[in-house]
Amino acid sequence: MEDSIDPDLTHECLIHDLNNVFETITEAAELLSSDRQWRSLAATLRRSVDRGKRLVGAIPDHTPDLAAVIDDAIQSAQDFCITARKPRIEFLANLSAGIPLPGSAKEWERVFANLFLNAAQAFRRPGLIEIAAEREEDNLKILVADNGPGIPEEILSRVFRPNVSTKPGSTRRSGLGLHIVASIVRRYDGKVTAGNREKSSGAVFTISLPFATARSQAAEQ
Ligand SMILES: Nc1ncnc2c1ncn2[C@@H]1O[C@H](COP(=O)(O)OP(=O)(O)O)[C@@H](O)[C@H]1O
Ligand SMILES: [Mg+2]
């Protein structure tokens, strides 16, 4: 009889094989960087490989600090806009350092990268994404607002459900970004809501997290 495959092993095997893929991309980036005109594209490739490695747990994660996580997610969205030739995005984030988040940095990077990428995909011209954080009693409230076309009204009430998407040619992997966002936020007893701006066009996402969870988890690490 065949030995059954250990689930841990399948995950390790996947990481192993993905590392080979990452290695190839890293080598390609190395080759590109020898030519001045491709140097910045090579840096984009290296950053994307690092992101991929962090996501699958192939390199160590770190304790999340809101400002640092937002910086990484901004870089990720800007890399996407440049390589996918999307309109440029300006980011306005006025965050003080030292605002702790619970859990791991890679999870929060997924949250903000998904929010920023959605805005980037919705923009039809250069746009602005504003990020703000404020403490409201025992909650940390994080706002992400853009000045794109806004979320289509017909999907607004179910936008966090899986497979809700307006992307053309949707597959079963479409419409998962905001579901991932909501799942991660919920894991830390938080809430996320989606809406559209009232006075101008654009989407607004509001994340509300119990401040105590963020602080005590950061202190444990
Ligand atoms: N910032 C935004 N501006 C406009 N529409 C948005 C924005 N964020 C999300 N959406 C809408 O929500 C849908 C679901 O997003 P998501 O769950 O990330 O799935 P996907 O990006 O695969 O479509 C998108 O297809 C889009 O219609
Ligand atoms: Mg998405």
Coordinates of N, CA and C and ligand atoms in Angstrom, one line a residue:
M1 N 0.8 -1.2 0.0 CA 0.0 0.0 0.0 C 0.9 1.3 0.0
E2 N 0.4 2.3 -0.7 CA 1.2 3.5 -0.8 C 1.1 4.3 0.5
D3 N 2.2 4.9 0.9 CA 2.1 5.7 2.1 C 1.3 7.0 1.8
S4 N 0.4 7.3 2.8 CA -0.4 8.6 2.5 C 0.6 9.8 2.7
I5 N 0.2 10.8 1.9 CA 1.1 12.0 2.0 C 0.8 12.9 3.2
D6 N 1.8 13.1 4.0 CA 1.7 14.0 5.1 C 1.4 15.4 4.7
P7 N 0.3 15.9 5.2 CA -0.1 17.3 4.8 C 1.0 18.3 5.0
D8 N 1.8 18.2 6.1 CA 2.9 19.1 6.3 C 3.9 19.0 5.2
L9 N 4.1 17.7 4.8 CA 5.1 17.5 3.7 C 4.7 18.1 2.4
T10 N 3.3 18.0 2.1 CA 2.9 18.6 0.8 C 3.1 20.1 0.8
H11 N 2.9 20.7 2.0 CA 3.2 22.2 2.1 C 4.7 22.4 1.9
E12 N 5.5 21.6 2.6 CA 7.0 21.8 2.5 C 7.4 21.6 1.0
C13 N 6.8 20.6 0.4 CA 7.2 20.3 -1.0 C 6.8 21.4 -1.9
L14 N 5.6 22.0 -1.7 CA 5.2 23.1 -2.5 C 6.2 24.3 -2.3
I15 N 6.6 24.6 -1.1 CA 7.5 25.7 -0.9 C 8.8 25.4 -1.6
H16 N 9.2 24.1 -1.5 CA 10.5 23.7 -2.1 C 10.4 24.0 -3.6
D17 N 9.3 23.6 -4.3 CA 9.2 23.7 -5.7 C 9.0 25.2 -6.1
L18 N 8.3 25.9 -5.2 CA 8.1 27.4 -5.5 C 9.5 28.1 -5.4
N19 N 10.3 27.6 -4.4 CA 11.6 28.2 -4.3 C 12.4 28.1 -5.6
N20 N 12.2 26.9 -6.3 CA 12.9 26.8 -7.6 C 12.4 27.8 -8.6
V21 N 11.1 28.1 -8.5 CA 10.6 29.1 -9.4 C 11.2 30.5 -9.1
F22 N 11.2 30.7 -7.7 CA 11.7 32.0 -7.3 C 13.2 32.2 -7.7
E23 N 13.9 31.1 -7.6 CA 15.3 31.1 -8.0 C 15.5 31.5 -9.4
T24 N 14.7 30.9 -10.3 CA 14.8 31.2 -11.7 C 14.5 32.7 -11.9
I25 N 13.5 33.2 -11.3 CA 13.2 34.7 -11.4 C 14.3 35.5 -10.9
T26 N 14.9 35.1 -9.8 CA 16.0 35.9 -9.2 C 17.2 35.9 -10.1
E27 N 17.4 34.8 -10.8 CA 18.6 34.7 -11.7 C 18.3 35.6 -12.9
A28 N 17.0 35.6 -13.4 CA 16.6 36.5 -14.5 C 16.8 37.9 -14.1
A29 N 16.4 38.3 -12.9 CA 16.6 39.6 -12.4 C 18.1 40.0 -12.4
E30 N 18.9 39.1 -12.0 CA 20.3 39.3 -11.9 C 20.9 39.6 -13.3
L31 N 20.4 38.9 -14.3 CA 20.9 39.1 -15.7 C 20.4 40.5 -16.1
L32 N 19.1 40.8 -15.9 CA 18.6 42.1 -16.3 C 19.3 43.3 -15.7
S33 N 19.8 43.1 -14.4 CA 20.3 44.2 -13.7 C 21.7 44.6 -14.2
S34 N 22.3 43.7 -15.1 CA 23.6 44.1 -15.6 C 23.4 45.2 -16.7
D35 N 22.2 45.4 -17.2 CA 21.9 46.4 -18.2 C 21.2 47.6 -17.5
R36 N 21.8 48.8 -17.6 CA 21.2 49.9 -16.8 C 19.8 50.2 -17.1
Q37 N 19.3 50.0 -18.3 CA 17.9 50.3 -18.6 C 16.9 49.4 -17.9
W38 N 17.4 48.2 -17.5 CA 16.5 47.2 -16.9 C 16.7 47.1 -15.4
R39 N 17.6 48.0 -14.9 CA 17.9 47.8 -13.4 C 16.6 48.0 -12.5
S40 N 15.8 48.9 -12.8 CA 14.6 49.1 -11.9 C 13.6 48.0 -12.1
L41 N 13.5 47.4 -13.3 CA 12.6 46.3 -13.5 C 13.2 45.1 -12.7
A42 N 14.5 44.9 -12.7 CA 15.1 43.8 -11.9 C 14.8 44.0 -10.5
A43 N 14.9 45.2 -9.9 CA 14.6 45.4 -8.5 C 13.1 45.1 -8.2
T44 N 12.2 45.4 -9.2 CA 10.8 45.0 -9.0 C 10.6 43.5 -8.9
L45 N 11.4 42.8 -9.8 CA 11.3 41.4 -9.8 C 11.8 40.8 -8.4
R46 N 12.9 41.4 -7.9 CA 13.4 40.9 -6.7 C 12.5 41.1 -5.5
R47 N 11.8 42.3 -5.5 CA 10.9 42.6 -4.4 C 9.7 41.6 -4.5
S48 N 9.2 41.3 -5.8 CA 8.1 40.4 -5.9 C 8.5 39.0 -5.4
V49 N 9.7 38.6 -5.7 CA 10.1 37.3 -5.2 C 10.1 37.3 -3.7
D50 N 10.6 38.3 -3.1 CA 10.6 38.4 -1.6 C 9.2 38.3 -1.0
R51 N 8.3 39.0 -1.7 CA 6.9 39.0 -1.3 C 6.3 37.6 -1.4
G52 N 6.6 36.9 -2.5 CA 6.2 35.5 -2.7 C 6.8 34.6 -1.6
K53 N 8.0 34.8 -1.3 CA 8.7 34.0 -0.3 C 8.1 34.2 1.1
R54 N 7.8 35.5 1.4 CA 7.2 35.8 2.7 C 5.8 35.1 2.8
L55 N 5.0 35.2 1.7 CA 3.7 34.7 1.7 C 3.6 33.2 2.0
V56 N 4.6 32.4 1.4 CA 4.6 31.0 1.6 C 5.4 30.6 2.8
G57 N 5.9 31.6 3.5 CA 6.6 31.2 4.7 C 8.0 30.8 4.5
A58 N 8.6 31.0 3.3 CA 10.0 30.6 3.0 C 11.0 31.5 3.7
I59 N 10.7 32.7 4.0 CA 11.6 33.6 4.8 C 10.8 34.1 6.0
P60 N 11.6 34.4 7.1 CA 10.9 34.7 8.3 C 10.1 35.9 8.2
D61 N 9.0 35.9 9.0 CA 8.1 37.1 9.0 C 8.5 38.0 10.2
H62 N 7.9 39.2 10.2 CA 8.3 40.0 11.4 C 7.0 40.6 12.0
T63 N 7.2 41.2 13.2 CA 6.1 41.8 14.0 C 5.6 43.0 13.2
P64 N 4.2 43.0 13.0 CA 3.7 44.1 12.2 C 3.6 45.4 12.9
D65 N 4.1 46.4 12.2 CA 3.9 47.8 12.6 C 3.1 48.5 11.4
L66 N 2.1 49.2 11.8 CA 1.2 49.7 10.7 C 1.9 50.5 9.6
A67 N 2.8 51.4 10.0 CA 3.4 52.3 9.0 C 4.3 51.4 8.1
A68 N 5.0 50.4 8.7 CA 6.0 49.6 7.9 C 5.2 48.7 6.9
V69 N 4.1 48.1 7.4 CA 3.2 47.3 6.6 C 2.7 48.1 5.4
I70 N 2.2 49.3 5.7 CA 1.6 50.1 4.6 C 2.7 50.5 3.6
D71 N 3.9 50.8 4.0 CA 5.0 51.1 3.1 C 5.2 49.9 2.1
D72 N 5.2 48.7 2.7 CA 5.5 47.5 1.8 C 4.3 47.3 0.8
A73 N 3.1 47.5 1.3 CA 1.9 47.3 0.4 C 1.9 48.4 -0.6
I74 N 2.3 49.6 -0.3 CA 2.4 50.7 -1.3 C 3.4 50.3 -2.4
Q75 N 4.6 49.8 -1.9 CA 5.6 49.4 -2.9 C 5.0 48.3 -3.8
S76 N 4.3 47.4 -3.2 CA 3.7 46.3 -4.0 C 2.7 46.8 -5.1
A77 N 1.9 47.7 -4.7 CA 0.9 48.3 -5.6 C 1.6 49.1 -6.7
Q78 N 2.6 49.8 -6.3 CA 3.3 50.6 -7.3 C 4.1 49.8 -8.3
D79 N 4.7 48.7 -7.8 CA 5.3 47.7 -8.7 C 4.3 47.2 -9.7
F80 N 3.1 46.9 -9.2 CA 2.0 46.4 -10.1 C 1.7 47.4 -11.2
C81 N 1.5 48.7 -10.7 CA 1.1 49.7 -11.7 C 2.1 49.9 -12.8
I82 N 3.4 49.9 -12.4 CA 4.5 50.1 -13.4 C 4.5 48.9 -14.4
T83 N 4.6 47.7 -13.8 CA 4.7 46.6 -14.7 C 3.5 46.3 -15.6
A84 N 2.3 46.6 -15.0 CA 1.0 46.3 -15.7 C 0.6 47.6 -16.5
R85 N 1.5 48.6 -16.5 CA 1.2 49.8 -17.3 C -0.1 50.4 -16.9
K86 N -0.4 50.4 -15.6 CA -1.6 51.0 -15.1 C -1.4 52.5 -14.8
P87 N -2.4 53.3 -14.7 CA -2.2 54.7 -14.3 C -1.5 54.8 -13.0
R88 N -0.6 55.8 -12.9 CA 0.1 56.0 -11.6 C -0.8 56.3 -10.4
I89 N -0.4 55.9 -9.3 CA -1.1 56.2 -8.1 C -0.3 57.0 -7.1
E90 N -0.9 58.0 -6.6 CA -0.2 58.7 -5.5 C -0.8 58.2 -4.2
F91 N 0.1 58.1 -3.2 CA -0.3 57.6 -1.9 C -0.1 58.7 -0.9
L92 N -1.1 58.9 0.0 CA -1.0 59.9 1.1 C -1.2 59.2 2.4
A93 N -0.2 58.9 3.1 CA -0.3 58.2 4.4 C 0.4 59.0 5.4
N94 N -0.4 59.4 6.4 CA 0.3 60.2 7.5 C 0.2 59.4 8.7
L95 N 1.1 58.4 8.9 CA 1.0 57.5 10.0 C 2.2 57.6 10.9
S96 N 2.0 57.6 12.2 CA 3.1 57.7 13.1 C 3.7 56.3 13.2
A97 N 5.0 56.2 13.5 CA 5.6 54.8 13.6 C 5.1 54.3 15.0
G98 N 5.3 53.0 15.1 CA 5.0 52.4 16.4 C 3.5 52.1 16.7
I99 N 2.7 52.0 15.7 CA 1.3 51.5 15.9 C 1.3 50.0 15.6
P100 N 1.2 49.2 16.7 CA 1.3 47.7 16.5 C 0.0 47.1 15.9
L101 N 0.2 46.1 15.2 CA -0.9 45.3 14.7 C -0.8 43.9 15.2
P102 N -1.9 43.1 15.4 CA -1.7 41.8 15.9 C -1.3 40.8 14.7
G103 N -0.8 39.7 15.1 CA -0.5 38.6 14.1 C 0.8 38.9 13.4
S104 N 0.8 38.5 12.1 CA 2.1 38.6 11.4 C 2.0 39.7 10.3
A105 N 3.2 40.2 9.9 CA 3.2 41.3 8.9 C 2.7 40.8 7.6
K106 N 3.0 39.5 7.3 CA 2.5 39.1 5.9 C 1.0 39.1 5.8
E107 N 0.3 38.8 6.9 CA -1.2 38.9 6.8 C -1.6 40.3 6.5
W108 N -1.1 41.3 7.2 CA -1.5 42.6 7.0 C -1.1 43.2 5.7
E109 N 0.0 42.7 5.2 CA 0.5 43.1 3.9 C -0.6 42.6 2.8
R110 N -1.1 41.4 3.1 CA -2.1 40.9 2.2 C -3.4 41.8 2.2
V111 N -3.7 42.2 3.4 CA -4.9 43.1 3.6 C -4.7 44.3 2.7
F112 N -3.7 45.1 3.0 CA -3.5 46.4 2.3 C -3.1 46.2 0.9
A113 N -2.4 45.2 0.5 CA -2.0 45.0 -0.9 C -3.3 44.8 -1.7
N114 N -4.2 44.0 -1.1 CA -5.5 43.7 -1.9 C -6.3 45.0 -2.0
L115 N -6.4 45.8 -0.9 CA -7.2 47.0 -1.0 C -6.5 48.0 -2.1
F116 N -5.2 48.1 -2.0 CA -4.5 49.0 -3.0 C -4.6 48.5 -4.4
L117 N -4.5 47.2 -4.6 CA -4.5 46.7 -6.0 C -5.9 46.8 -6.6
N118 N -6.9 46.6 -5.8 CA -8.3 46.8 -6.3 C -8.5 48.2 -6.8
A119 N -8.0 49.2 -6.0 CA -8.1 50.6 -6.4 C -7.3 50.8 -7.7
A120 N -6.1 50.3 -7.7 CA -5.3 50.4 -8.9 C -6.0 49.9 -10.1
Q121 N -6.7 48.7 -9.9 CA -7.3 48.1 -11.1 C -8.6 48.9 -11.5
A122 N -9.2 49.6 -10.6 CA -10.4 50.4 -10.9 C -10.1 51.7 -11.5
F123 N -8.9 52.3 -11.2 CA -8.5 53.6 -11.7 C -8.5 53.6 -13.3
R124 N -9.1 54.6 -13.8 CA -8.9 54.8 -15.3 C -8.0 55.9 -15.6
R125 N -7.6 56.7 -14.6 CA -6.6 57.7 -14.8 C -5.8 57.8 -13.5
P126 N -4.7 58.5 -13.5 CA -3.9 58.6 -12.3 C -4.8 59.0 -11.1
G127 N -4.6 58.3 -10.0 CA -5.5 58.5 -8.8 C -4.7 58.6 -7.5
L128 N -5.5 58.8 -6.5 CA -4.9 59.1 -5.1 C -5.5 58.1 -4.2
I129 N -4.7 57.5 -3.3 CA -5.2 56.6 -2.2 C -4.7 57.3 -0.9
E130 N -5.7 57.5 0.0 CA -5.3 58.1 1.3 C -5.5 57.1 2.4
I131 N -4.5 57.0 3.2 CA -4.6 56.1 4.4 C -4.5 56.9 5.7
A132 N -5.4 56.6 6.6 CA -5.3 57.4 7.8 C -5.6 56.4 9.0
A133 N -5.1 56.6 10.1 CA -5.4 55.8 11.3 C -5.7 56.7 12.5
E134 N -6.7 56.3 13.2 CA -7.0 57.1 14.4 C -7.4 56.1 15.5
R135 N -7.2 56.6 16.8 CA -7.7 55.7 17.9 C -9.0 56.3 18.4
E136 N -10.0 55.3 18.4 CA -11.3 55.7 18.9 C -11.6 54.9 20.1
E137 N -11.6 55.4 21.2 CA -11.8 54.7 22.5 C -10.8 53.5 22.5
D138 N -11.4 52.2 22.5 CA -10.5 51.1 22.5 C -10.2 50.5 21.2
N139 N -10.6 51.2 20.1 CA -10.4 50.7 18.8 C -9.4 51.5 18.0
L140 N -8.7 50.7 17.1 CA -7.8 51.4 16.1 C -8.6 51.4 14.8
K141 N -8.8 52.6 14.3 CA -9.6 52.6 13.1 C -8.7 53.0 11.9
I142 N -8.7 52.2 10.9 CA -7.8 52.5 9.7 C -8.7 52.7 8.5
L143 N -8.5 53.9 7.8 CA -9.3 54.2 6.7 C -8.4 54.2 5.4
V144 N -9.0 53.5 4.4 CA -8.3 53.5 3.1 C -9.3 54.1 2.1
A145 N -9.1 55.3 1.5 CA -10.0 55.9 0.6 C -9.3 56.2 -0.7
D146 N -10.0 56.0 -1.8 CA -9.5 56.3 -3.1 C -10.4 57.3 -3.9
N147 N -9.9 57.8 -5.0 CA -10.8 58.7 -5.8 C -11.0 58.2 -7.1
G148 N -11.2 56.8 -7.2 CA -11.5 56.2 -8.4 C -13.1 56.2 -8.7
P149 N -13.6 55.3 -9.5 CA -15.0 55.3 -9.8 C -15.9 54.8 -8.7
G150 N -15.4 54.2 -7.6 CA -16.2 53.7 -6.6 C -16.7 52.3 -6.8
I151 N -17.2 51.6 -5.8 CA -17.6 50.2 -5.9 C -19.0 50.2 -6.6
P152 N -19.2 49.4 -7.6 CA -20.5 49.3 -8.3 C -21.6 49.0 -7.2
E153 N -22.7 49.9 -7.2 CA -23.7 49.7 -6.2 C -24.3 48.3 -6.1
E154 N -24.4 47.7 -7.3 CA -25.1 46.3 -7.3 C -24.3 45.3 -6.5
I155 N -23.1 45.5 -6.3 CA -22.3 44.5 -5.5 C -21.9 44.9 -4.1
L156 N -22.2 46.2 -3.8 CA -21.6 46.8 -2.6 C -22.0 46.0 -1.3
S157 N -23.2 45.5 -1.2 CA -23.7 44.8 0.0 C -23.1 43.4 0.2
R158 N -22.5 42.9 -0.9 CA -22.0 41.5 -0.8 C -20.5 41.4 -1.2
V159 N -19.8 42.6 -1.2 CA -18.5 42.6 -1.8 C -17.4 41.8 -1.1
F160 N -17.7 41.5 0.2 CA -16.7 40.6 1.0 C -17.0 39.1 0.8
R161 N -18.1 38.8 0.1 CA -18.3 37.4 -0.1 C -17.4 36.8 -1.2
P162 N -17.0 35.5 -1.1 CA -16.2 35.0 -2.2 C -16.9 35.0 -3.5
N163 N -16.1 35.2 -4.6 CA -16.5 35.1 -6.0 C -17.4 36.2 -6.4
V164 N -17.4 37.3 -5.7 CA -18.1 38.5 -6.1 C -17.1 39.4 -6.8
S165 N -17.2 39.6 -8.1 CA -16.3 40.4 -8.9 C -16.9 41.0 -10.1
T166 N -16.4 42.1 -10.5 CA -16.8 42.7 -11.8 C -15.7 42.6 -12.8
K167 N -14.7 41.9 -12.5 CA -13.6 41.8 -13.5 C -14.1 41.0 -14.7
P168 N -13.7 41.5 -15.9 CA -14.1 40.7 -17.1 C -13.4 39.4 -17.1
G169 N -14.1 38.4 -17.6 CA -13.5 37.0 -17.6 C -13.2 36.5 -16.3
S170 N -14.1 36.7 -15.3 CA -13.9 36.2 -13.9 C -13.8 34.6 -13.9
T171 N -13.0 34.1 -13.1 CA -12.8 32.7 -12.9 C -13.2 32.4 -11.5
R172 N -13.0 31.1 -11.1 CA -13.4 30.8 -9.7 C -12.4 31.4 -8.7
R173 N -11.2 31.9 -9.3 CA -10.3 32.6 -8.4 C -10.5 34.1 -8.3
S174 N -11.5 34.6 -9.1 CA -11.8 36.0 -9.0 C -12.7 36.3 -7.8
G175 N -12.7 37.5 -7.4 CA -13.6 37.9 -6.3 C -13.1 37.3 -4.9
L176 N -11.9 37.0 -4.7 CA -11.4 36.5 -3.5 C -10.7 37.5 -2.6
G177 N -10.2 38.6 -3.3 CA -9.3 39.6 -2.6 C -10.0 40.1 -1.3
L178 N -11.2 40.6 -1.5 CA -11.9 41.2 -0.3 C -12.3 40.2 0.7
H179 N -12.5 39.0 0.2 CA -12.9 37.9 1.2 C -11.6 37.6 2.0
I180 N -10.5 37.6 1.4 CA -9.2 37.4 2.2 C -9.1 38.5 3.2
V181 N -9.3 39.8 2.8 CA -9.2 40.9 3.6 C -10.1 40.7 4.9
A182 N -11.4 40.4 4.6 CA -12.3 40.3 5.7 C -12.0 39.1 6.6
S183 N -11.5 38.0 6.1 CA -11.1 36.9 6.9 C -10.0 37.2 7.8
I184 N -9.0 37.9 7.3 CA -7.8 38.3 8.2 C -8.2 39.2 9.3
V185 N -9.0 40.2 8.9 CA -9.4 41.2 9.9 C -10.3 40.5 11.0
R186 N -11.2 39.6 10.6 CA -12.0 38.9 11.5 C -11.2 38.1 12.5
R187 N -10.1 37.5 12.0 CA -9.3 36.6 12.8 C -8.8 37.4 14.0
Y188 N -8.6 38.7 13.9 CA -8.1 39.5 15.0 C -9.3 40.3 15.7
D189 N -10.5 39.7 15.6 CA -11.7 40.3 16.2 C -12.0 41.7 15.7
G190 N -11.6 42.0 14.5 CA -11.9 43.3 13.9 C -13.0 43.2 12.9
K191 N -13.3 44.4 12.4 CA -14.5 44.5 11.4 C -14.0 45.3 10.2
V192 N -14.4 45.0 9.0 CA -14.1 45.8 7.9 C -15.4 46.2 7.1
T193 N -15.5 47.4 6.7 CA -16.7 47.8 6.0 C -16.3 48.5 4.7
A194 N -17.2 48.4 3.7 CA -16.9 49.0 2.4 C -18.0 50.0 2.1
G195 N -17.6 51.1 1.5 CA -18.7 52.1 1.0 C -18.1 53.0 0.0
N196 N -18.9 53.9 -0.5 CA -18.5 54.9 -1.5 C -18.6 56.3 -0.9
R197 N -17.7 57.2 -1.4 CA -17.7 58.5 -0.8 C -19.0 59.2 -1.2
E198 N -19.4 60.2 -0.3 CA -20.7 60.8 -0.6 C -20.6 62.0 -1.5
K199 N -19.5 62.8 -1.3 CA -19.5 64.1 -2.0 C -18.7 64.0 -3.3
S200 N -17.8 63.0 -3.5 CA -17.1 62.8 -4.7 C -17.0 61.3 -5.0
S201 N -16.4 61.0 -6.2 CA -16.4 59.5 -6.5 C -15.2 58.9 -5.7
G202 N -15.4 57.6 -5.5 CA -14.3 56.8 -4.8 C -14.8 55.9 -3.8
A203 N -14.0 54.9 -3.5 CA -14.4 53.8 -2.5 C -13.7 54.1 -1.2
V204 N -14.3 53.7 -0.1 CA -13.7 53.9 1.2 C -13.8 52.6 2.0
F205 N -12.7 52.1 2.5 CA -12.7 50.9 3.3 C -12.3 51.3 4.8
T206 N -13.1 50.8 5.7 CA -12.8 51.1 7.1 C -12.5 49.8 7.9
I207 N -11.4 49.8 8.5 CA -11.0 48.6 9.3 C -11.0 49.1 10.8
S208 N -11.7 48.3 11.6 CA -11.7 48.7 13.0 C -11.2 47.5 13.8
L209 N -10.2 47.7 14.6 CA -9.6 46.6 15.4 C -9.5 47.0 16.9
P210 N -9.8 46.0 17.7 CA -9.7 46.3 19.2 C -8.2 46.6 19.5
F211 N -8.0 47.8 20.0 CA -6.6 48.2 20.2 C -5.9 47.3 21.2
A212 N -6.6 46.8 22.2 CA -5.9 45.9 23.2 C -5.3 44.7 22.5
T213 N -6.1 44.1 21.6 CA -5.6 42.9 20.9 C -4.3 43.2 20.2
A214 N -4.2 44.3 19.5 CA -3.0 44.7 18.8 C -1.9 44.8 19.7
R215 N -2.1 45.6 20.8 CA -1.0 45.8 21.8 C -0.5 44.6 22.5
S216 N -1.5 43.8 23.0 CA -1.0 42.6 23.8 C -0.3 41.6 22.9
Q217 N -0.8 41.4 21.7 CA -0.1 40.5 20.8 C 1.3 40.9 20.4
A218 N 1.4 42.2 20.2 CA 2.8 42.8 19.9 C 3.7 42.6 21.1
A219 N 3.2 42.8 22.3 CA 4.0 42.6 23.5 C 4.5 41.2 23.7
E220 N 3.6 40.2 23.3 CA 4.0 38.8 23.5 C 5.1 38.4 22.6
Q221 N 5.3 39.1 21.4 CA 6.3 38.7 20.4 C 7.7 39.2 20.7
Ligands
LIG1 N1 -11.3 50.4 -4.7 C1 -12.3 49.9 -5.4 N2 -12.9 50.7 -6.4 C2 -13.9 50.2 -7.2 N3 -14.3 48.9 -7.1 C3 -13.7 48.1 -6.2 C4 -12.7 48.5 -5.3 N4 -12.4 47.5 -4.5 C5 -13.1 46.5 -4.9 N5 -14.0 46.8 -5.9 C6 -15.0 45.9 -6.5 O1 -15.1 44.8 -5.7 C7 -14.9 43.6 -6.5 C8 -14.4 42.5 -5.7 O2 -13.0 42.7 -5.4 P1 -12.1 41.5 -4.9 O3 -12.8 40.7 -3.9 O4 -10.7 42.0 -4.6 O5 -12.1 40.6 -6.2 P2 -11.4 40.8 -7.7 O6 -10.4 41.9 -7.5 O7 -10.9 39.5 -8.1 O8 -12.6 41.2 -8.6 C9 -14.1 44.1 -7.7 O9 -14.3 43.2 -8.9 C10 -14.6 45.5 -7.9 O10 -15.8 45.5 -8.7
MG2 MG -9.0 42.1 -6.0

